[in-house]
Coordinates of C-alpha atoms in Angstrom, one line a residue:
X46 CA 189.3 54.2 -99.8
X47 CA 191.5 51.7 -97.4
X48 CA 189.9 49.3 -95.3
X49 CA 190.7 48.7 -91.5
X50 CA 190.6 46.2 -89.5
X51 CA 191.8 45.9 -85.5
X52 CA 192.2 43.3 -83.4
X53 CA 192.3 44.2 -79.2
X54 CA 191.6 42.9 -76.1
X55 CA 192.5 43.0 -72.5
X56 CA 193.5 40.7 -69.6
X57 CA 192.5 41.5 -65.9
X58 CA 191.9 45.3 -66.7
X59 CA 190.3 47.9 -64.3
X60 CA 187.7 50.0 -65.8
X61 CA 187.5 53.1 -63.2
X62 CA 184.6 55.7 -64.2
X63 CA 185.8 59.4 -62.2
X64 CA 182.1 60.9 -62.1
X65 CA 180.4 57.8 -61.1
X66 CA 183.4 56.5 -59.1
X67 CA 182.6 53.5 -59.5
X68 CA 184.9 50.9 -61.4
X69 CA 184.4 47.4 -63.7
X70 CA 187.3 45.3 -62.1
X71 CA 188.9 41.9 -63.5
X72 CA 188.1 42.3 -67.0
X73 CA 189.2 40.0 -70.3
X74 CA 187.6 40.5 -73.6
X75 CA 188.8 39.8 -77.4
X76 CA 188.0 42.6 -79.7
X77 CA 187.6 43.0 -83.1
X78 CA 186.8 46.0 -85.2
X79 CA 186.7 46.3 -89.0
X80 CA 185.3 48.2 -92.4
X81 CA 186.3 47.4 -95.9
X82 CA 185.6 51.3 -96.9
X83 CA 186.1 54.0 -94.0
X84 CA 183.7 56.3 -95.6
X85 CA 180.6 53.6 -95.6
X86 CA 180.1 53.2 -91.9
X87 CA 177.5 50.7 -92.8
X88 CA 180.3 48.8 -93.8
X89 CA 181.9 49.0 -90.3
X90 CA 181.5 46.0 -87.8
X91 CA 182.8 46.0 -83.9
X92 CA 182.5 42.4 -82.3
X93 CA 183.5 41.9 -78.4
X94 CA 183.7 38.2 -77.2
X95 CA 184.6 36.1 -74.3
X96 CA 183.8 39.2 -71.8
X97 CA 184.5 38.1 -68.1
X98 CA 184.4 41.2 -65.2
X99 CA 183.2 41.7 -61.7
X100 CA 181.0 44.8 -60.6
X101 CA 181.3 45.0 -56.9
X102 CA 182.6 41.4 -56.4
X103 CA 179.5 40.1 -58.5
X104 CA 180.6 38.2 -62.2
X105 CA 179.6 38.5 -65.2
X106 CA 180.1 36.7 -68.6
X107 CA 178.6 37.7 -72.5
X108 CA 179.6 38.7 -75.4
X109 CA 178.6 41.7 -78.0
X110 CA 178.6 42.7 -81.7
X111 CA 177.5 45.6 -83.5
X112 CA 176.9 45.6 -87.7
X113 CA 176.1 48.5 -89.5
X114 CA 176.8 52.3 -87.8
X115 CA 174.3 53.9 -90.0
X116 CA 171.5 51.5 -88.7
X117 CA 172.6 49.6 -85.8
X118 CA 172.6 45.5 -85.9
X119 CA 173.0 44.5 -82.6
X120 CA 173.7 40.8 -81.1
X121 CA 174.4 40.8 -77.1
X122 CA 174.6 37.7 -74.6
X123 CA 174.7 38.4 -71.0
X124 CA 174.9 36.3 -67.8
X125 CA 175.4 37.8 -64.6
X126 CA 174.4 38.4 -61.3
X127 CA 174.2 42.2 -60.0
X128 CA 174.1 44.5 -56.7
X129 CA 171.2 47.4 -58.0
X130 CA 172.7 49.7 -56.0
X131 CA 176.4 49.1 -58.1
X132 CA 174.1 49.4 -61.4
X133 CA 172.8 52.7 -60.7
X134 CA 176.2 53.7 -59.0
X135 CA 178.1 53.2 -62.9
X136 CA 174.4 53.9 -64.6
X137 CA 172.5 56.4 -62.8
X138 CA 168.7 57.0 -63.5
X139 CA 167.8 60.1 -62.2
X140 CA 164.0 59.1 -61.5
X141 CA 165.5 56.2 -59.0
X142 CA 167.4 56.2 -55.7
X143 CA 168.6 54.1 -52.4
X144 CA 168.0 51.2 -54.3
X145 CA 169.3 47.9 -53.3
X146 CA 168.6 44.1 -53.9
X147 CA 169.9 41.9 -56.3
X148 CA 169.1 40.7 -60.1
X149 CA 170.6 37.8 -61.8
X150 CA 170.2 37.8 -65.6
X151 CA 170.3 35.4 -68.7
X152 CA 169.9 37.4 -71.7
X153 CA 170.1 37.0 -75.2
X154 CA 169.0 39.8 -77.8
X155 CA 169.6 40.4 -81.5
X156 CA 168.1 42.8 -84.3
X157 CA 168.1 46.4 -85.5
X158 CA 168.2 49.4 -83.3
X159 CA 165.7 51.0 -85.0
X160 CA 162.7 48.5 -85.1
X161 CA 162.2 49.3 -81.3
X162 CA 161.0 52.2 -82.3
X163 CA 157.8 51.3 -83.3
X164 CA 155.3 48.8 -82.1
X165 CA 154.5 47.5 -85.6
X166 CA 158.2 46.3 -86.0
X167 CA 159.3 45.7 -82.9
X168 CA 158.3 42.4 -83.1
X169 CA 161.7 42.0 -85.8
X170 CA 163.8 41.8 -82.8
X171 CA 164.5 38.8 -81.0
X172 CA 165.0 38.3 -77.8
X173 CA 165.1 35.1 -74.6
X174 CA 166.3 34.5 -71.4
X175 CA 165.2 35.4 -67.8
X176 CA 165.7 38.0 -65.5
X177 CA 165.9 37.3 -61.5
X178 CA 164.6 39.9 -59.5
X179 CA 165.5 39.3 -55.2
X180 CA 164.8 41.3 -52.4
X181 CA 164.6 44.9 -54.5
X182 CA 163.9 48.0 -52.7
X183 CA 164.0 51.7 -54.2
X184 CA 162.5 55.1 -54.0
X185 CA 161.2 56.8 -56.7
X186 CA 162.3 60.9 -57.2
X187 CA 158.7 61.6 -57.5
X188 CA 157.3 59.7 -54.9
X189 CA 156.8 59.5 -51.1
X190 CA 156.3 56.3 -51.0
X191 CA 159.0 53.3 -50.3
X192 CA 158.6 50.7 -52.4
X193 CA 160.0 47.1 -50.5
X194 CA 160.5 43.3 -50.8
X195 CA 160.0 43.1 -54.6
X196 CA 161.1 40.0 -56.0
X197 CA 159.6 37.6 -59.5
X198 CA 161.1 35.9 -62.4
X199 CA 160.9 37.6 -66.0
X200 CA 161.1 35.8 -68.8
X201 CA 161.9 37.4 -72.2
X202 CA 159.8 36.8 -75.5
X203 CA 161.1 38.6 -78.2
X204 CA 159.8 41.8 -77.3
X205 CA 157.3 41.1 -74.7
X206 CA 158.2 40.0 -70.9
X207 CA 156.4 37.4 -69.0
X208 CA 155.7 38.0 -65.4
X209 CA 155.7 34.9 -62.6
X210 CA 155.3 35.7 -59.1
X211 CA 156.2 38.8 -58.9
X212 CA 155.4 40.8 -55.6
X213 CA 156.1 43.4 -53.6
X214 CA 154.9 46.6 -51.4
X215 CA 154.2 49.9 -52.2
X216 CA 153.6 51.9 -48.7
X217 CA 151.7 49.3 -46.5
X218 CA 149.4 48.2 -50.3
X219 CA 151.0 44.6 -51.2
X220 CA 150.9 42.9 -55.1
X221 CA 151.4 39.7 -56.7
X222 CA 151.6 39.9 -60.4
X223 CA 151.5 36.8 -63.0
X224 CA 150.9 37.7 -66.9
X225 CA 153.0 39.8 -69.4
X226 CA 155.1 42.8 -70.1
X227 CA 154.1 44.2 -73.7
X228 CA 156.8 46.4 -75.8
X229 CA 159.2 46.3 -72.1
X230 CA 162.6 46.3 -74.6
X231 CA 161.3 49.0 -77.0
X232 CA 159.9 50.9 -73.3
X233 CA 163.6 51.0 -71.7
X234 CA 165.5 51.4 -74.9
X235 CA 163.8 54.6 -76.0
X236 CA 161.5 57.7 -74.4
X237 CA 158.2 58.1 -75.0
X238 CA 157.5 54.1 -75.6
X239 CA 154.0 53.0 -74.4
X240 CA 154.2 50.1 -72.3
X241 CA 151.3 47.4 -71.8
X242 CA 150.7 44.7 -69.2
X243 CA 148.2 42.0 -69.2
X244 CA 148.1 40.1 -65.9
X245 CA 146.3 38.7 -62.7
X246 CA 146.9 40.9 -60.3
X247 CA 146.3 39.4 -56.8
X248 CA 146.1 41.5 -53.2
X249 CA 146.0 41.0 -49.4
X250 CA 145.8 44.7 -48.6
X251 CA 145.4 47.8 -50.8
X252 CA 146.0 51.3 -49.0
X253 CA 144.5 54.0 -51.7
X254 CA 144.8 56.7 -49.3
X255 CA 148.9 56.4 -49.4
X256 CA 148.8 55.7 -52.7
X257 CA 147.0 58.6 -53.9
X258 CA 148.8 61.2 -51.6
X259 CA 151.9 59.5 -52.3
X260 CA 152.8 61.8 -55.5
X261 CA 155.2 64.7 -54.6
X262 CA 152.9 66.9 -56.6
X263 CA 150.0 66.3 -53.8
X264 CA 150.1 69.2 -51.4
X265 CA 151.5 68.5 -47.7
X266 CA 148.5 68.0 -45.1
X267 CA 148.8 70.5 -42.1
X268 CA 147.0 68.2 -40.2
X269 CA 146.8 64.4 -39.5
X270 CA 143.0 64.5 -40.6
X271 CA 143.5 66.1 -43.8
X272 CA 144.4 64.3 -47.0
X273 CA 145.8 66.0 -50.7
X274 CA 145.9 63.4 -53.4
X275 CA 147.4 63.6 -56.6
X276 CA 146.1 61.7 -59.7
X277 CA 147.3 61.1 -63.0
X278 CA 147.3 58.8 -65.7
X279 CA 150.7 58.1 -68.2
X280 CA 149.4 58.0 -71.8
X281 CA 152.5 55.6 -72.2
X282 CA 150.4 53.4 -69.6
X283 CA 148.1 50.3 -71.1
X284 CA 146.9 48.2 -68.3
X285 CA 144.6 45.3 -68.4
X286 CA 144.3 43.7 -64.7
X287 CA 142.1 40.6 -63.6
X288 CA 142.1 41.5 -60.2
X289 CA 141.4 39.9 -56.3
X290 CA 142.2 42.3 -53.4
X291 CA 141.2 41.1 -50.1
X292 CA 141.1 44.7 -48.6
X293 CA 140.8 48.2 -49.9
X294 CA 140.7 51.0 -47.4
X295 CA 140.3 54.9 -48.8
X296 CA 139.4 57.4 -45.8
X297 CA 136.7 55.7 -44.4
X298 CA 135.4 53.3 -46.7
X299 CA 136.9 49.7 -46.1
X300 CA 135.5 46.7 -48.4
X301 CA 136.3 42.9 -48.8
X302 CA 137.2 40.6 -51.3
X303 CA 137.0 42.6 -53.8
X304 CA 137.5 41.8 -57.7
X305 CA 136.7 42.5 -61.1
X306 CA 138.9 43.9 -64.4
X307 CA 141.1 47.1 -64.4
X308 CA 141.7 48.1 -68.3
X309 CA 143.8 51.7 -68.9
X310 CA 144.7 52.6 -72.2
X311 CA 144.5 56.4 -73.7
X312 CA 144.5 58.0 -70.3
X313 CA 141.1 56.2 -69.9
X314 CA 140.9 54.3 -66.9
X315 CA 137.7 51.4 -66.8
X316 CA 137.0 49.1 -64.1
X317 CA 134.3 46.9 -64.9
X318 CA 132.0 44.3 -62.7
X319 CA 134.1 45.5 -59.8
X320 CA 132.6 43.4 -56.7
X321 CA 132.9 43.6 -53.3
X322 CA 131.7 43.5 -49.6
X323 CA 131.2 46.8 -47.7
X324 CA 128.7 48.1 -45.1
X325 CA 127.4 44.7 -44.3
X326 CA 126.4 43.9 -47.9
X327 CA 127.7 43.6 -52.0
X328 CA 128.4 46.1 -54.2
X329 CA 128.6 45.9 -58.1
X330 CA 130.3 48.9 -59.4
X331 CA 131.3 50.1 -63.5
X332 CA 133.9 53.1 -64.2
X333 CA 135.0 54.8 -66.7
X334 CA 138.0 57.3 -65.6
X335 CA 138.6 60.2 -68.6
X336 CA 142.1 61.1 -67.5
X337 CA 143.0 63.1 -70.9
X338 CA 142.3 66.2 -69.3
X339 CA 143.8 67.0 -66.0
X340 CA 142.6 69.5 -64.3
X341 CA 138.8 68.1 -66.0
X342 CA 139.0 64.6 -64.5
X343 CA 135.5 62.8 -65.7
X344 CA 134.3 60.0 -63.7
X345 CA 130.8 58.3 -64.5
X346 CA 129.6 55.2 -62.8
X347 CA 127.0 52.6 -62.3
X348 CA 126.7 51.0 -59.0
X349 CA 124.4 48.3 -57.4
X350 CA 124.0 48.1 -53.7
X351 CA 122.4 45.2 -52.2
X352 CA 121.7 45.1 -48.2
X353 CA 123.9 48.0 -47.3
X354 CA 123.5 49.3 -44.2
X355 CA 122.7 52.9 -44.4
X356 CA 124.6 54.2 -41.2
X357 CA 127.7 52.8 -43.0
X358 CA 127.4 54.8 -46.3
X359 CA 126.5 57.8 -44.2
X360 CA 130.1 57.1 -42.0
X361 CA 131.7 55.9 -44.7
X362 CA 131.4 59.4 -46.8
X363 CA 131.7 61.1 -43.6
X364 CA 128.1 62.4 -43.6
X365 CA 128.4 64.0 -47.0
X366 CA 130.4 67.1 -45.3
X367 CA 126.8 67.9 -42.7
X368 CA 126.0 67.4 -39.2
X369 CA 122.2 67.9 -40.1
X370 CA 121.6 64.0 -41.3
X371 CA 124.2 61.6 -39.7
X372 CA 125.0 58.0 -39.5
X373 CA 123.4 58.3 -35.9
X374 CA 119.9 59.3 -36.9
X375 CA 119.8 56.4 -39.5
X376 CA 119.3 52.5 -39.5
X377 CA 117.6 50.0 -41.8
X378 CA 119.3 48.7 -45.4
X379 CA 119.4 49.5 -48.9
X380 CA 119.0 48.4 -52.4
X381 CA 120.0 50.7 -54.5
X382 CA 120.8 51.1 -58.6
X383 CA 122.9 54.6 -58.5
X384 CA 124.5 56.3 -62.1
X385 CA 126.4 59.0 -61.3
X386 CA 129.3 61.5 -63.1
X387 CA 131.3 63.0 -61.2
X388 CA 134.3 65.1 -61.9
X389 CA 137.4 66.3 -60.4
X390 CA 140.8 68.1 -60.9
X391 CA 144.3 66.9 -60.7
X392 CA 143.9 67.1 -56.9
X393 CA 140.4 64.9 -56.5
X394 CA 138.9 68.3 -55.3
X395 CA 135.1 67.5 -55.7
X396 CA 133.5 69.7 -58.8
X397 CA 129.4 69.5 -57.0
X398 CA 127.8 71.7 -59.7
X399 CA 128.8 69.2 -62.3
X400 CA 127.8 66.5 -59.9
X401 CA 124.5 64.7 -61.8
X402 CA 123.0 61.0 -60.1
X403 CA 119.7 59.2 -60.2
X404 CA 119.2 57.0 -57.3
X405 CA 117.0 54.5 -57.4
X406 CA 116.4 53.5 -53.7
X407 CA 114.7 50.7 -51.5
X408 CA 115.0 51.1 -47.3
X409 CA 114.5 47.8 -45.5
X410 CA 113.8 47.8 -41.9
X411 CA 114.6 51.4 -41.7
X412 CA 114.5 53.8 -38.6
X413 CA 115.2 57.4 -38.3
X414 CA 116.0 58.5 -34.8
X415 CA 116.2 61.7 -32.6
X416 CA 116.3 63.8 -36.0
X417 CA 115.5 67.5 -35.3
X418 CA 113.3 68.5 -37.4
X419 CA 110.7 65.4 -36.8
X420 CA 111.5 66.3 -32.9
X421 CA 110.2 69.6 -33.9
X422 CA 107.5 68.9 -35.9
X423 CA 106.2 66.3 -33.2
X424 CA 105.3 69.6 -31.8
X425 CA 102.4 70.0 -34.1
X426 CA 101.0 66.3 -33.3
X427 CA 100.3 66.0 -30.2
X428 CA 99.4 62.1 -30.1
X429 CA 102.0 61.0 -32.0
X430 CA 105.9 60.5 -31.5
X431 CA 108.3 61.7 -34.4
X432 CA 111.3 61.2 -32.8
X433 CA 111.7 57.5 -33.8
X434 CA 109.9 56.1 -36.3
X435 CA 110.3 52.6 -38.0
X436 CA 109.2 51.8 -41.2
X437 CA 109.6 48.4 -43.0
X438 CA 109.6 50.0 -46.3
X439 CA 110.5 52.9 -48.4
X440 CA 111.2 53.7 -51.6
X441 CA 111.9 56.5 -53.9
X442 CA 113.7 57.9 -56.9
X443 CA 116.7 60.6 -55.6
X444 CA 118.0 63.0 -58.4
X445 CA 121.0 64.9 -57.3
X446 CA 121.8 68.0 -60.0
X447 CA 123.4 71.9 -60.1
X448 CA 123.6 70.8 -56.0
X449 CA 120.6 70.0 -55.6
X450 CA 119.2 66.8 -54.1
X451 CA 115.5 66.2 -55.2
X452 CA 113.3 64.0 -53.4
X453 CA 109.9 63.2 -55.0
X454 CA 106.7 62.8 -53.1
X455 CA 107.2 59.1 -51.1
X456 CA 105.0 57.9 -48.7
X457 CA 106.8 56.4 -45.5
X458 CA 104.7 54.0 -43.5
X459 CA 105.7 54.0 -40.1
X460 CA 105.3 53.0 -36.9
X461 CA 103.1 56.3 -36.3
X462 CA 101.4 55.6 -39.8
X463 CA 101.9 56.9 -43.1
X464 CA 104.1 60.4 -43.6
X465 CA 104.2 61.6 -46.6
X466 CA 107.4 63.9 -47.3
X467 CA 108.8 65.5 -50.3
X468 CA 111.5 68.7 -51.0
X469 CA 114.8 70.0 -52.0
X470 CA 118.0 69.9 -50.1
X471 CA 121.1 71.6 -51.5
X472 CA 124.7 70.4 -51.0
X473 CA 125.1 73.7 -49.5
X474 CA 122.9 72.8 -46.7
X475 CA 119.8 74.9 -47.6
X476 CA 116.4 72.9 -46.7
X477 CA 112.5 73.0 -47.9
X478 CA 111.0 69.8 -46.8
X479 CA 107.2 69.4 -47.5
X480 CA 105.6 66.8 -44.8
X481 CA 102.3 65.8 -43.9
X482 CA 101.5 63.8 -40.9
X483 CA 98.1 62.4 -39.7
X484 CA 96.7 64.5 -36.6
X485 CA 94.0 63.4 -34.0
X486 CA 92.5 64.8 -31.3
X487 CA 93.6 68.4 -32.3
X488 CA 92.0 71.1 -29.7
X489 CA 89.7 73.8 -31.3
X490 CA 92.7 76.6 -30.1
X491 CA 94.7 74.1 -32.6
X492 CA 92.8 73.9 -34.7
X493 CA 91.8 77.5 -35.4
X494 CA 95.9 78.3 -35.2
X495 CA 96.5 75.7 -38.5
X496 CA 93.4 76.9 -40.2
X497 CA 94.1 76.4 -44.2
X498 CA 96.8 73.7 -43.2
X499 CA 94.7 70.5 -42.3
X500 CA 93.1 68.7 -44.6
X501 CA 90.3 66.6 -43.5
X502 CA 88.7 63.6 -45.9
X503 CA 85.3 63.6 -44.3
X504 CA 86.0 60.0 -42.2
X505 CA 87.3 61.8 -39.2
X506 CA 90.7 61.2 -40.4
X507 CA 93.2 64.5 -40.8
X508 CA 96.5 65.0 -42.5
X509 CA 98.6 68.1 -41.2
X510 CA 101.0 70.0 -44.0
X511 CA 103.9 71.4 -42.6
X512 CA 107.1 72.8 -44.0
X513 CA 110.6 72.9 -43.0
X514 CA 112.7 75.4 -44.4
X515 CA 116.1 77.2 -44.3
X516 CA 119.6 76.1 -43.7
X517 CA 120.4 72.6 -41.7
X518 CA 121.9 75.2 -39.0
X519 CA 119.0 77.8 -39.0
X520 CA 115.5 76.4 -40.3
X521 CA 112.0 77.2 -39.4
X522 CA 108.6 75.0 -39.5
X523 CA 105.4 76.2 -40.9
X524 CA 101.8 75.7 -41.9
X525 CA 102.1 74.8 -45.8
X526 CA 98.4 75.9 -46.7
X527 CA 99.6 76.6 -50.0
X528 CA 100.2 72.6 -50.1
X529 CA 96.6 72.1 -49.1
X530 CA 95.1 74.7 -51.7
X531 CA 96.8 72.8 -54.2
X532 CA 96.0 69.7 -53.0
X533 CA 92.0 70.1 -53.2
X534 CA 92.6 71.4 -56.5
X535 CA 94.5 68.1 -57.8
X536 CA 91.6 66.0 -55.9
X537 CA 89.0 68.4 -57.8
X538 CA 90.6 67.9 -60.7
X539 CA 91.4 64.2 -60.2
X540 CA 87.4 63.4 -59.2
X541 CA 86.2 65.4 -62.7
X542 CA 88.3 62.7 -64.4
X543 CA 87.0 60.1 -62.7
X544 CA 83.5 61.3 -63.1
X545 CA 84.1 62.0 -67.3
X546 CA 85.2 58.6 -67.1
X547 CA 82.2 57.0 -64.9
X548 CA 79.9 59.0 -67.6
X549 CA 82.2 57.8 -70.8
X550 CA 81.9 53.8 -69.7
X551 CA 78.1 54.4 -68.8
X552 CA 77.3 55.8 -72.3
X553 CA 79.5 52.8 -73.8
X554 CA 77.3 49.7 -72.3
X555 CA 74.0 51.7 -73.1
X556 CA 75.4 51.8 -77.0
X557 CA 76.6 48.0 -76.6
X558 CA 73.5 46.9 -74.8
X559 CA 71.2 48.7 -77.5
X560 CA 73.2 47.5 -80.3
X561 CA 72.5 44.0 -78.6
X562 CA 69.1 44.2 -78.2
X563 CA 68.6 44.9 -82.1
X564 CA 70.7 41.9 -82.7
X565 CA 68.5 39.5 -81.1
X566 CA 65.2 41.2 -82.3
X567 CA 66.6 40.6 -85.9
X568 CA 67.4 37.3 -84.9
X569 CA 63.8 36.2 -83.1

């Protein structure tokens, strides 16, 4: 069982690697390795010090010891400054390339191997120092994007990594990052490492269009108007983001000042109290993003809007995919509490029979404008105009289910006076719209023509029912007597109720008022 112990080193040596070609030039280290049993490699101990070399004309200084080959005890101390580009020339990483920039580095770290393994002892090994990152630009083998100008300090706490000032662009969407790195040793030393960061995240400009169509797994476009995103979430990824962006833009919809907390952990994305200006007003918004599943992307939201203008929302969703209602027909603001799921696939292709939302909904200073069907109703009412009504007012609860939006019986008061409309409208684009408008002056021709479809209160006032059903791009208007029928049957009904009630009370103060009389006859 003989021991061995060696003692080497080297002056000025060239270290030339033939499939990288790239070569570690000037280089002086003492050496050491020894084991007082050759068959216990725990026994065995290698220790380099002084180390001095150059990497593409850059120096570096540190020294290296290794205890224990059955369970690796390792001590290293590194100062240097390095050319990326040299790095990844003698240590490629295949998921990196045309990298360039400059770190510097002052590192210590000491502890065993193993322990970076897992989080719960991970904490066993120490580490310090600081890590210079200036002017750092890459690509990413997975990406389309460029990724620019990143530079920031890093500074080592056993296993964690704080963060100052660290910036950079992704596409044309800019960052500036101050916080932490969680787990960052255990994360580059071994695969399938979760890592965590806590920080402030600060930006000017955020481009979510580029950023989600940057993955090489998004399909190409075939045309400058089209856009195929790609979205996935690492369940290595823990994120927890304070954040202030200045501008988001995705599609159409552009907001301000935005801000709020990001928190990812488990493939479950939640952005809560996310604020911002958009559409001339403030927007509250809470996420929750299940990711687990990716082709079953799960998305449910509450959302506060406050003063919105509502040609905006219609432009900014691009008219919800119709021509029939558009941002031109519409003016006026809302107020608006809106819970919605929604759910996609990998792609953010839109699922709309799972689509559910409740909308509750206040329109301020409305107007709806040269819409078709009113133009077409108008029609029917000959002294009144339909093509542009103002309202100060409206307000209604919207429920949007199996594609199908729902709109309960509202009353609109307008500048023609109150319409009352109701109805169904699919995400397909198939229509039934229930109105009633007043009518006046109606000729006895009229008249006799929307026989069953007028209802008339007795006051000289009368209320037309119409119809309006179809698809947005082939609909017809009608007479709705079956609306009217109905209608004197719920007023029937409604005034036999009243009257059981009228006879209920009247019996009531007879009892109390003969119960009262016997009291004061007892009394006198």
């Amino acid at each position: 069982l003989p021991a061995l112990e060696v003692h080497f080193g080297c002056t000025a040596a060239s270290f030339y690697h033939p499939s990288f070609k790239k070569a570690v030039e000037k280089v002086t280290l003492q050496g050491n390795f020894s084991s007082n049993n050759l068959e216990k490699l725990s026994q065995a101990s290698l220790s380099l010090v002084n180390i001095e070399g150059m990497l593409d004309r850059r120096s570096f200084q540190g020294s290296f010891s290794l205890q224990n080959f059955d369970d690796y005890f390792i001590r290293c101390d590194m100062q240097g400054s390095f050319d990326i580009a040299a790095i990844l020339g003698f240590y490629p990483v295949e998921a990196i390339k045309n990298a360039s920039g400059l770190i510097e580095a002052d590192i210590k770290l000491s502890g065993r191997l193993k322990d970076l393994e897992k989080t719960t002892t991970a904490t066993k090994v120490k580490t310090a120092g600081e890590i210079l990152i200036k002017d750092l630009s890459f690509e990413l083998s997975k990406s389309k994007l460029d990724f620019d100008d990143f530079d920031g300090s890093f500074i080592f706490n056993n296993n964690d990594l704080a963060i100052s000032a660290f910036s950079g662009k992704i596409g044309k969407s800019e960052f500036l990052l101050n916080g932490f790195l969680k787990n960052i040793v255990s994360f580059i030393a071994f695969d399938n490492q979760p890592i965590s960061i806590e920080a402030d995240l600060t930006s000017n400009y955020i481009d979510f269009d580029e950023l989600l169509s940057g993955s090489k797994d998004a399909p190409e476009p075939t045309s400058s108007d089209e856009h195929f995103y790609a979205f996935e979430v690492s369940p290595k990824l823990q994120l927890d983001f304070n954040c202030k962006v200045g501008k988001i833009k995705h599609r159409r919809f552009t907001a301000e000042n935005a801000r709020g907390s990001l928190k990812v952990k488990d493939q479950i994305v939640l952005a809560n109290n996310i604020k911002l200006n958009a559409g001339g007003g403030n927007m509250t918004i809470n996420s929750r993003i299940d990711a687990r599943q990716k082709d079953d992307i799960i998305v449910t939201q509450r959302a506060n809007f406050e003063r919105i203008d509502v040609d905006s929302i219609f432009y900014i969703f691009e008219n919800f995919d119709q021509d029939f209602l558009t941002n031109k027909h519409l003016k006026g603001q809302i107020y608006a509490d809106v819970n919605s799921t929604f759910v996609f696939d990998r792609y953010l292709h839109f699922n709309t029979p799972r689509f559910v939302t409740d909308i509750d909904v206040l329109i301020r200073n409305g107007e709806l404008n040269n819409f078709e069907p009113m133009e077409e109703v108008a029609r029917y009412v000959p002294d009144n105009d339909l093509k542009n009504l103002a309202f100060a007012e409206l307000r209604n609860n919207i429920h949007i289910e199996h594609g199908t939006i729902r709109i309960p019986h509202m009353e609109v008061k307008s500048n023609v006076s109150s319409i009352y409309i109701s109805g169904t409208h699919t995400l397909d684009q198939y229509i039934d719209y229930k109105i009633q408008v007043p009518v006046r002056g109606l000729m006895r021709k009229d008249r006799d023509e929307a026989f069953g479809a007028i209802e008339d209160d007795g006051l000289g006032n009368s209320r037309l029912f119409l119809t309006v059903a179809g698809t947005t791009e082939d609909y017809k208007i009608g007479y709705d007597t079956h609306a009217v029928k109905q209608k004197i049957k719920d007023d029937i009904k409604s005034e036999g109720e009243e009257l059981k009630d009228a006879f209920r009370k009247r019996g009531k103060k007879e009892k109390d008022a003969k119960e009262l009389s016997e009291e004061e006859f007892f009394e006198f």
